[in-house]
Coordinates of C-alpha atoms in Angstrom, one line a residue:
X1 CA 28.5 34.2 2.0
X2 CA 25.6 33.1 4.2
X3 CA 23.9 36.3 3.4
X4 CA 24.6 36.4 -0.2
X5 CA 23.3 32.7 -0.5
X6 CA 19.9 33.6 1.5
X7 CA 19.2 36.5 -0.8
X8 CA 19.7 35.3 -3.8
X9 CA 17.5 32.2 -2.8
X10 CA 14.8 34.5 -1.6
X11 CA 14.6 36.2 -5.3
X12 CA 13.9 32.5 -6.9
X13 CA 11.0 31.7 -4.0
X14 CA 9.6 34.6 -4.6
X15 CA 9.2 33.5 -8.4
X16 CA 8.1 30.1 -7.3
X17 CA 5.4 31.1 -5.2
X18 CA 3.7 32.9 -8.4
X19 CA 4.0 30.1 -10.3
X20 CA 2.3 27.9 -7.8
X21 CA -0.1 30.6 -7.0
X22 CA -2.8 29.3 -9.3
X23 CA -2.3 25.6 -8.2
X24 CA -3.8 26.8 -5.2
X25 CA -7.1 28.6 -6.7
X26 CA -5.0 32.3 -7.5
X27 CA -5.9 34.0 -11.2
X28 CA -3.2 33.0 -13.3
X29 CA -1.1 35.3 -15.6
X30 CA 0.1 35.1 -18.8
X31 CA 3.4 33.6 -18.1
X32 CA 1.9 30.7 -16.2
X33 CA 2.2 27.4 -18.8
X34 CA 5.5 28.9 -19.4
X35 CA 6.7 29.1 -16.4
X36 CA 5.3 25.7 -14.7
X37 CA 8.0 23.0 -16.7
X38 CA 10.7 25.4 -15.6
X39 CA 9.6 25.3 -11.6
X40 CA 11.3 22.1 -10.6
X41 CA 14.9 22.7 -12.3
X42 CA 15.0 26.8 -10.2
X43 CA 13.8 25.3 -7.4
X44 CA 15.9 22.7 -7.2
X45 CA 18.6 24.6 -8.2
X46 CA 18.1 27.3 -5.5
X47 CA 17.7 24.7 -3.1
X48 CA 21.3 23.4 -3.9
X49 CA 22.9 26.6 -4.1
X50 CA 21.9 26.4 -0.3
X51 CA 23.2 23.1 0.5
X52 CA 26.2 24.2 -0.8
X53 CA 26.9 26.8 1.6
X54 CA 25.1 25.1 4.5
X55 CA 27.4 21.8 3.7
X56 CA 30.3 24.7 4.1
X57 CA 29.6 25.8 7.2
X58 CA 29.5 22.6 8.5
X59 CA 32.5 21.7 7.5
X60 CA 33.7 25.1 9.1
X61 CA 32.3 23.9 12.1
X62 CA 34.1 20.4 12.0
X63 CA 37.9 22.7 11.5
X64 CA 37.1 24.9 14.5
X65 CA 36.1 21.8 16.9
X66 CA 39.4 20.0 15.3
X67 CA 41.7 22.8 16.3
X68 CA 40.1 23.5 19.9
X69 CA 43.2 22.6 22.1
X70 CA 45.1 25.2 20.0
X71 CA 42.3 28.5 19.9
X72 CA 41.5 30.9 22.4
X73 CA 38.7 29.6 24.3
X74 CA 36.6 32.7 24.5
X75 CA 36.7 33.2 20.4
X76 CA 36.1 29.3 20.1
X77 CA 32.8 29.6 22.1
X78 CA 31.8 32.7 20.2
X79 CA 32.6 31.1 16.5
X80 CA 30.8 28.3 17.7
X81 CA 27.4 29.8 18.3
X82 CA 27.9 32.3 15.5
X83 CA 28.7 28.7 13.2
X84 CA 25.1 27.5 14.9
X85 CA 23.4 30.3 14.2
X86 CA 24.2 30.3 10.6
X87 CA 23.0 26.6 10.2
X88 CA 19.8 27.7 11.6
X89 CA 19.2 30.2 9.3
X90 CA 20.1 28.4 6.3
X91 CA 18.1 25.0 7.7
X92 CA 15.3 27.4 7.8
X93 CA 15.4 28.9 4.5
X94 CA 15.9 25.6 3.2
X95 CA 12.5 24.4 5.0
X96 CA 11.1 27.7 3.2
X97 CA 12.3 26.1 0.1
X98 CA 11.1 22.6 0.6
X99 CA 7.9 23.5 1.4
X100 CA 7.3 25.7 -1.8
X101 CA 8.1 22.3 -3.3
X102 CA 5.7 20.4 -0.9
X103 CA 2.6 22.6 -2.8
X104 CA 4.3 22.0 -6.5
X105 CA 4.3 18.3 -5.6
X106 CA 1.1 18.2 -3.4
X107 CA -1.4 19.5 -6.6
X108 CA -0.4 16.2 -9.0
X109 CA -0.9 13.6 -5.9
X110 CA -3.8 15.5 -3.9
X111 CA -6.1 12.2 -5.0
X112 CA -3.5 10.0 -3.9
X113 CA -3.4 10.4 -0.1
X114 CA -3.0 7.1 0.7
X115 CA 0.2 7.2 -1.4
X116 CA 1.1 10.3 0.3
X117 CA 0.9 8.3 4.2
X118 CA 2.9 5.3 2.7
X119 CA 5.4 8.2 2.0
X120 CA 5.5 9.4 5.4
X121 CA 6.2 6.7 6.8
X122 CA 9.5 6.9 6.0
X123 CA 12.8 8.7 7.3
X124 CA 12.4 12.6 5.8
X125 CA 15.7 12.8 3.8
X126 CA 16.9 16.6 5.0
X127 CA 19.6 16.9 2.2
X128 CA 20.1 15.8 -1.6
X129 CA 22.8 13.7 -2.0
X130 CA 26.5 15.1 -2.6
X131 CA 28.5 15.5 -5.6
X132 CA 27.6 12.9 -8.5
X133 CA 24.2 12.0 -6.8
X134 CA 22.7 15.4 -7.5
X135 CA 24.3 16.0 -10.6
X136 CA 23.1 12.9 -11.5
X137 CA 19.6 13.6 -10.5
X138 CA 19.5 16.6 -11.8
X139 CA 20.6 15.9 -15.2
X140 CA 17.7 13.1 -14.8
X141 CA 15.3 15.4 -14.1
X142 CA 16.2 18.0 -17.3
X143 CA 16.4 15.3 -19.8
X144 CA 13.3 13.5 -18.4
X145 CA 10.8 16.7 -17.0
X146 CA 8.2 15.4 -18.9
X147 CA 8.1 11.7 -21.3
X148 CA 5.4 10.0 -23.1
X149 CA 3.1 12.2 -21.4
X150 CA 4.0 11.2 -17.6
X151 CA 5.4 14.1 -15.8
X152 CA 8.9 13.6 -13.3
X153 CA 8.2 14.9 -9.7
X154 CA 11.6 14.8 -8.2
X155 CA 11.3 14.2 -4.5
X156 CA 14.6 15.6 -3.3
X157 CA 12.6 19.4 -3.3
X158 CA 9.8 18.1 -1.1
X159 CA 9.5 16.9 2.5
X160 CA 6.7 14.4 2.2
X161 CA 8.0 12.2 -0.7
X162 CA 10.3 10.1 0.7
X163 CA 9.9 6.9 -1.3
X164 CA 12.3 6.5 -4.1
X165 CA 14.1 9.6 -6.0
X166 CA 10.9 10.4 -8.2
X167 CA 7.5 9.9 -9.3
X168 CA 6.1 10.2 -12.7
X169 CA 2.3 11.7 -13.0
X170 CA 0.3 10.6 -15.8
X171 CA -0.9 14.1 -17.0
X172 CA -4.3 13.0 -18.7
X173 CA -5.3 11.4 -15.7
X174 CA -3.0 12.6 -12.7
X175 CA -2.2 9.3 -12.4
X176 CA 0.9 7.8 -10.8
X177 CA 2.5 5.9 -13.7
X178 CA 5.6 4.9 -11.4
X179 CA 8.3 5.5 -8.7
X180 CA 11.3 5.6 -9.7
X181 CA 15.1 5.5 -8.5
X182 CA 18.3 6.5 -9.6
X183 CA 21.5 5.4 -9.8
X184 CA 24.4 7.6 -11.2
X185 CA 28.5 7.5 -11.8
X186 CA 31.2 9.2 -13.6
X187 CA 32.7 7.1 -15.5
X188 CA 35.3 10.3 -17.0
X189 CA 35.5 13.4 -16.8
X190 CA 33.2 14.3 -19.9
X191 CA 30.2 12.0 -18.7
X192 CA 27.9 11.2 -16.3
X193 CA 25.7 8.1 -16.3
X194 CA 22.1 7.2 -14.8
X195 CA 20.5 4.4 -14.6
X196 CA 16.7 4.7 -13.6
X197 CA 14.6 2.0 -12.8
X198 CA 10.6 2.0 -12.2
X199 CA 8.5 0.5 -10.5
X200 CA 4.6 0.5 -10.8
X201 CA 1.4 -1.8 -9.8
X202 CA -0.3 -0.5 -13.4
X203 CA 2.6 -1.4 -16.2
X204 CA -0.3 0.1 -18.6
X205 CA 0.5 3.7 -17.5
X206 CA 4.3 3.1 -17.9
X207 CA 6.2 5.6 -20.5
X208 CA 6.9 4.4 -23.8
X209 CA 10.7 5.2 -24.3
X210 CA 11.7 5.3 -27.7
X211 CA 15.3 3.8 -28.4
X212 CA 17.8 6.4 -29.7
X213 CA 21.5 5.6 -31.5
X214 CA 24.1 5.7 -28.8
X215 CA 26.9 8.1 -28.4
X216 CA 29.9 7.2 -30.5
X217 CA 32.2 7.6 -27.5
X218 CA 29.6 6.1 -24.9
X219 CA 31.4 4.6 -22.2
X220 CA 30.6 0.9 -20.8
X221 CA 27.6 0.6 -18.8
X222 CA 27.4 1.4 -15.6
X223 CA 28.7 -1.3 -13.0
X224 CA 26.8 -1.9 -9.9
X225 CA 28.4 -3.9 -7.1
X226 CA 26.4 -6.6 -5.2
X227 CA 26.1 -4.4 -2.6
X228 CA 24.5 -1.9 -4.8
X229 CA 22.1 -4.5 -5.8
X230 CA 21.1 -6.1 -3.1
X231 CA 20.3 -1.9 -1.9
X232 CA 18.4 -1.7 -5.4
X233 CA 16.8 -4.7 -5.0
X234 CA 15.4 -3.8 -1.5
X235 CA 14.2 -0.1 -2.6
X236 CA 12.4 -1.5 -5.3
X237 CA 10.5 -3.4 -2.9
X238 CA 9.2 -0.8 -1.0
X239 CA 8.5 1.0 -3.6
X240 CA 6.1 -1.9 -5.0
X241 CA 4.6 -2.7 -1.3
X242 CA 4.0 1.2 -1.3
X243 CA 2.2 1.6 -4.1
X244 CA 0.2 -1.8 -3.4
X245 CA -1.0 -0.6 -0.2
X246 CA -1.9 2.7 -1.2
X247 CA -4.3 1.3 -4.3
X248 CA -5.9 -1.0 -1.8
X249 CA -6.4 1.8 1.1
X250 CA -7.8 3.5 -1.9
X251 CA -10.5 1.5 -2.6
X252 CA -11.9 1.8 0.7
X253 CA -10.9 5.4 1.8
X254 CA -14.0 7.5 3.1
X255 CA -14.8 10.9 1.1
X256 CA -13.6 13.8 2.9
X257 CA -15.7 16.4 3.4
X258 CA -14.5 20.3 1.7
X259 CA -13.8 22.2 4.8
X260 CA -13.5 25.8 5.7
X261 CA -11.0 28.2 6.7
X262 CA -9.8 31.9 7.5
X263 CA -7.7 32.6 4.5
X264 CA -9.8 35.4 3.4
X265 CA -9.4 36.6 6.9
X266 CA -5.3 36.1 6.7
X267 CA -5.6 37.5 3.0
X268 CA -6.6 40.5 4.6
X269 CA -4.9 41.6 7.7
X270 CA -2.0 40.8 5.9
X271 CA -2.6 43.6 3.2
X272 CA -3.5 46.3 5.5
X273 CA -0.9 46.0 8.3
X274 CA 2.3 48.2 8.6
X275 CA 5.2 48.5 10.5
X276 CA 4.0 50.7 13.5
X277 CA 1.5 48.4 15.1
X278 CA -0.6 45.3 14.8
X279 CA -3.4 44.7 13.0
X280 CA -6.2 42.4 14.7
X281 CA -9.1 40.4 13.3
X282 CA -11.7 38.2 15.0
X283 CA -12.0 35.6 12.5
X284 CA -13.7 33.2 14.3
X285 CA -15.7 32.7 17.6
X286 CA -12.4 31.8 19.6
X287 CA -9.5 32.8 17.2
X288 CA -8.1 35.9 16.7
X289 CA -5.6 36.7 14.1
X290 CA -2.7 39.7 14.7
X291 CA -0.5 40.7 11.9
X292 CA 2.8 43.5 11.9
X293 CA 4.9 44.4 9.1
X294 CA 8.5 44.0 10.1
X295 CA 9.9 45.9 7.0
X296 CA 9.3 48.0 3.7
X297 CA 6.8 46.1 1.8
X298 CA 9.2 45.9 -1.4
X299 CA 12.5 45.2 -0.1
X300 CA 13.5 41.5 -0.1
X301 CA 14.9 41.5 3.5
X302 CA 15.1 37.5 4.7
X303 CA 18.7 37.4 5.3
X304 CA 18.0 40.9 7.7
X305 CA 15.5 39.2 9.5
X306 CA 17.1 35.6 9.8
X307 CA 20.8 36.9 10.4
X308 CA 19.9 40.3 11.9
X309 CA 17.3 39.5 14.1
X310 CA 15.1 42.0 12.4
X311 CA 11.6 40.9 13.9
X312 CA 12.6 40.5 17.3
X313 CA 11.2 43.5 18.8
X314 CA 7.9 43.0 16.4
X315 CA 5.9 41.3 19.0
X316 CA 6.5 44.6 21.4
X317 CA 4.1 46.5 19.2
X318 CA 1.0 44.4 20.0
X319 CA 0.4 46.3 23.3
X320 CA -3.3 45.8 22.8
X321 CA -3.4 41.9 22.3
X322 CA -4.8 41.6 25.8
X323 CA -8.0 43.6 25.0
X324 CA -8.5 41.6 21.7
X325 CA -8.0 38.2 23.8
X326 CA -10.8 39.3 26.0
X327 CA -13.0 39.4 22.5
X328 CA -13.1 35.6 22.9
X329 CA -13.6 34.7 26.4
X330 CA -16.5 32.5 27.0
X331 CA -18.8 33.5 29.5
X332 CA -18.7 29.9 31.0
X333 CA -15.1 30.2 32.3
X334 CA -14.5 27.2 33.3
X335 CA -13.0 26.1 29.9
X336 CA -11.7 29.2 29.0
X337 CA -7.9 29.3 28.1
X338 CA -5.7 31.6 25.6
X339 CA -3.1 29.6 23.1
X340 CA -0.6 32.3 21.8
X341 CA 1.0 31.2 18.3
X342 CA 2.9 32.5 15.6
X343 CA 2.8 31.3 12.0
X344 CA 5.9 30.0 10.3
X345 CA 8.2 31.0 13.0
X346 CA 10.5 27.6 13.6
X347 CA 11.2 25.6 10.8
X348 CA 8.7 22.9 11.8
X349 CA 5.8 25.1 10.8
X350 CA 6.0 25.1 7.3
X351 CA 5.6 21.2 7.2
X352 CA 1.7 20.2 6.8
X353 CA 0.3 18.0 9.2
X354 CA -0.9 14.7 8.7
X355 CA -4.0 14.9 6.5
X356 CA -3.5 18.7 5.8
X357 CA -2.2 20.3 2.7
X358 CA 1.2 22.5 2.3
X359 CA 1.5 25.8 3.4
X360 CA 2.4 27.1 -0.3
X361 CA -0.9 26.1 -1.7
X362 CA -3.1 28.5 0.7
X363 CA -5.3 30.3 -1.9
X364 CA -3.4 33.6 -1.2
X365 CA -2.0 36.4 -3.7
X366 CA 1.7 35.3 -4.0
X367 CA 2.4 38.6 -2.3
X368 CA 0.1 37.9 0.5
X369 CA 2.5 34.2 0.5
X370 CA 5.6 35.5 -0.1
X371 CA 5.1 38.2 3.1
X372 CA 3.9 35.2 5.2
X373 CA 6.9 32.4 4.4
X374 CA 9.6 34.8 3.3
X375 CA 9.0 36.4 7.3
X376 CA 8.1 39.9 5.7
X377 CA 5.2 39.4 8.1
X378 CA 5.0 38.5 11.5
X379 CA 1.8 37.0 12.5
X380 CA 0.2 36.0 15.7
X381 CA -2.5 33.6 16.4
X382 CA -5.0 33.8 20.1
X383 CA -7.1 30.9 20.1
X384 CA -9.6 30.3 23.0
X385 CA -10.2 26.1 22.5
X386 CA -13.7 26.8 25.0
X387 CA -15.7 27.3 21.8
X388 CA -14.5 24.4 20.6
X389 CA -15.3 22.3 23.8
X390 CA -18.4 23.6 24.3
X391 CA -19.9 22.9 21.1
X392 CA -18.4 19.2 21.4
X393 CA -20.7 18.8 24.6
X394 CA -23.6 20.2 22.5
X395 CA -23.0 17.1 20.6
X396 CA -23.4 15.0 23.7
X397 CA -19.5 14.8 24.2
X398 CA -18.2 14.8 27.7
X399 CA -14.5 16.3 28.1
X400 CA -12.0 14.8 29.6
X401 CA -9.7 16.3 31.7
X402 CA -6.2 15.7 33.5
X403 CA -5.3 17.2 36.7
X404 CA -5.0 21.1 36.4
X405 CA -8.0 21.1 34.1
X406 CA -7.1 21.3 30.4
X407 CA -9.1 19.1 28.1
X408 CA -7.1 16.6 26.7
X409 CA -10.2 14.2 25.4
X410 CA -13.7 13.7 24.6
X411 CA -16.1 10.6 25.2
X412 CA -19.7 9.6 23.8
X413 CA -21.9 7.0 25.2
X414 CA -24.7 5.8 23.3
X415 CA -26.6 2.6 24.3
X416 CA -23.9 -0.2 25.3
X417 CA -21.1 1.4 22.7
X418 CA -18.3 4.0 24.6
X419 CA -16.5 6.1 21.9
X420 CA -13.2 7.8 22.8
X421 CA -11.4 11.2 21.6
X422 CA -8.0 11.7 22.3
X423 CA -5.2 13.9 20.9
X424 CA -7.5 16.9 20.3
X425 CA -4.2 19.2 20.7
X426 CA -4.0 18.4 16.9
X427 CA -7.1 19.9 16.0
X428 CA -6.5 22.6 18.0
X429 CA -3.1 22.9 16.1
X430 CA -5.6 23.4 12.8
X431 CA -7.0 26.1 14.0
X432 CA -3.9 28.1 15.3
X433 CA -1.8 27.2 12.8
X434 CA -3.5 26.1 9.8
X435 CA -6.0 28.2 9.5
X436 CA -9.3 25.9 9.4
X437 CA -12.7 27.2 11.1
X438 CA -13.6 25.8 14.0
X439 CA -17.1 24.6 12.5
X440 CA -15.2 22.3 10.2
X441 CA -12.9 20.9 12.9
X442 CA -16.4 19.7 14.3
X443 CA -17.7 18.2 10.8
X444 CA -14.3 16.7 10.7
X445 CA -14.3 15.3 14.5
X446 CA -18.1 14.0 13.6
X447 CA -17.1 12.2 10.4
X448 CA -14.0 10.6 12.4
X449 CA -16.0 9.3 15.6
X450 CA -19.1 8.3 12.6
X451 CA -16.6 6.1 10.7
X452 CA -14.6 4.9 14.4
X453 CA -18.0 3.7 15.3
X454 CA -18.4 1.8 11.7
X455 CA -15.4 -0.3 12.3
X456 CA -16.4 -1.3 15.8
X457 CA -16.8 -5.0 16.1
X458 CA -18.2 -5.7 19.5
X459 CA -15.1 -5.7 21.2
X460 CA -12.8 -3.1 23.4
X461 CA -10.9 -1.3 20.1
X462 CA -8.9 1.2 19.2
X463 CA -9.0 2.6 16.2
X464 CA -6.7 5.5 14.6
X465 CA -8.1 7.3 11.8
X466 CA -6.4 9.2 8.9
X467 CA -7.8 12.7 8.2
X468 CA -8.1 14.1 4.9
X469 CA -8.7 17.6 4.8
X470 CA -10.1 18.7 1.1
X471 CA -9.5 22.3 -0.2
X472 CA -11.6 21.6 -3.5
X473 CA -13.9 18.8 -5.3
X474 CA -11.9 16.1 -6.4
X475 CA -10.9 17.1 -9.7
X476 CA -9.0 14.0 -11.6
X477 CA -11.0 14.2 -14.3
X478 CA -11.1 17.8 -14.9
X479 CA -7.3 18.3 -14.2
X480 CA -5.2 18.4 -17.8
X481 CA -2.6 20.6 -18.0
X482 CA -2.0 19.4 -22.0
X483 CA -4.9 21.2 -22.8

């Protein structure tokens, strides 16, 4: 069952990732203005085909604990970890899942990364909601994919939009006309009834609904109890104070700078590896990228890998990652360190940091993506943060460091003013994980301390700043997909 479930879900990601493919800067085919209106619904669909099974094994899991006095204590141990292991797997393909949705999503509100921080804010929902919920919703989202020219992005196949069930996208302008939440019941066995509300600071961007002639049979409209309400009534409000926020952070936001990174490098080493040993690439003066093959190139194999263990023994073939680590030691070694990574391994990886963009929307072939997420690929990461910290004191930084040594922050004096760095494990993390050069993380680091010092006032201050990364121009006004 869990096996079935993972293949079958693999074969619809697969699909996905070419559709999204030229969202992220990939040629697109023929089959691409096709394909796009019919993402959300296979997605989605996939993604609930999962739940299914993962809600089932739960459930399993709930029978076993209730009957422990009565079972052999050796088999309940045992069906208890095999239980655990199978929600891993299928948590993890459901991550895989989400995060092909994070890139869908991520290309109509890339100008709207305000909107997106109000967003994360909020509790991640980590399943749709059961029975009439997601019919509901997806019902919703068939009948009301695309309106008076404003697009439905349905949140429940995304991590990062976590603010009502949906947003519609104004498609001229990639706009957001609204948020929107829904409400649905069964009032018999034939129908199924939503009610949808929006909410949106710009009521001239709202969809023009034209009336139709009810159903003969239409059953009474849907009752909501005070208690409903009152919920209503209180998601509405953050969905208004969201998008209020946002607009105003807006106005004042920064430009981002484009920034750089080693997907050409990835692109590569991913196409040339094979199964017999790594394949290793300098990409940049500290980081070095390793890639292995852990099976046939054309087999769809994620359930072997996840249930099977099938990459397990893949990191004993990179026997010669010491000599490569020595390709990026500094000669002034009193800074020199080695972080050891692997991309997409846990199912935290696929989730973008703050101020990044998802994992999906790499500019990578959809093979190249597809042997990356779907774990076709194992890839490791060496990163040597001494060029890093070296070409901060160029800058006039001084490190900071705690007691066994490791550089945990950077300072600047100029004059009378004392600027402070900290948390530079995140930017760090952009380099193992997320692929940006190491010359960008310094434009970035600049532009942050540049607009730190801008908002000082004369007094002790601490200021956190939100990082935007930028893959391309900002391209509102070119973006249209009517045309």
């Amino acid at each position: 069952m869990v096996a079935e479930a993972i293949d079958a879900a693999e074969q619809e990601f697969e699909w996905c990732l070419k559709v999204l493919a030229p969202l992220g800067g990939y040629a697109a085919n023929s089959d691409f203005a096709e394909a796009v209106p019919r993402f959300q619904l296979r997605l989605l669909d996939a993604i609930t085909a999962l739940e299914q099974v993962y809600r089932r094994v739960k459930q399993e899991e709930k029978r076993v604990i209730s009957r422990k006095p009565d079972l052999d204590q050796r088999w309940f141990r045992q069906r208890m970890v095999k239980l655990a292991f199978y929600t891993k797997a299928l948590a993890h393909v459901l991550a895989i899942g989400r995060s092909i949705g994070d890139g869908f999503a991520w290309f109509f509100y890339e100008s709207h990364r305000e909107l997106i921080e109000e967003h994360r804010k909020h509790q991640r929902q980590p399943l749709l909601p059961p029975r009439i919920g997601a019919l509901g919703e997806r019902l919703t989202l068939q009948n009301m994919l695309v309106i008076d020219g404003k697009l439905m992005l349905y949140h429940g196949i995304t991590t990062f939009l976590r603010i009502g069930d949906f947003t519609l996208i104004d498609l001229k302008t990639f706009e957001v006309a609204a948020i929107g939440e829904l409400k649905s019941s069964r009032p018999d066995d034939e129908h199924v009834q939503t009610e949808v509300s929006l909410v949106s600071v710009n009521p001239k961007l709202l969809p023009r609904i034209q009336a139709t002639k009810p159903a003969e049979k239409m059953p009474a409209r849907m009752s909501i109890t005070p208690a409903m309400a009152d919920r209503l009534k209180r998601q509405k409000k953050v969905m208004f104070e969201a998008l209020e926020a946002a607009a105003k952070d807006r106005e004042k936001a920064a430009p981002a700078k484009l920034s750089e990174f080693h997907f050409g490098a990835l692109e590569d080493i991913v196409r040339r590896c094979d199964t017999r040993k790594f394949e290793w690439v300098k990409a940049g003066p500290g980081f070095v990228i390793g890639a292995v093959r852990i099976g046939p190139s054309h087999k769809r194999q994620l359930s072997t890998t996840l249930l099977n263990n099938a990459g397990a023994n893949a990191a004993e073939l990179a026997v010669d990652a010491p000599d490569w680590a020595m390709k990026i030691v500094c000669d002034d070694r009193r800074l020199n360190s080695m972080m050891i990574g692997t991309l997409f391994g846990e199912e935290g990886d696929m989730i973008a940091p703050r101020g990044s963009f998802p994992v999906s929307l790499w500019p990578l072939s959809p093979e190249v993506l597809a042997d990356l997420l779907l774990q076709r690929v194992m890839v490791i990461t060496l990163l040597n943060p001494a060029h890093l910290w070296i070409a901060l004191e160029a800058k006039g930084y001084e490190l900071v460091t705690d007691r066994e040594g490791r550089v945990t922050g950077a300072k600047m004096i100029e004059g009378d003013l004392l600027t402070e760095l900290s948390s530079l494990e995140h930017y760090t993390r952009m380099i193992a994980s997320f692929m940006m050069t190491e010359a960008s993380i310094l434009a970035l680091i600049e532009q942050l301390m540049a607009s730190a010092r801008g908002k000082f006032d004369g007094r002790p201050m601490k200021v956190e700043l939100d990082m935007k990364i930028k893959r391309f121009p900002d391209l509102r006004k070119t973006r249209n997909l009517n045309r």
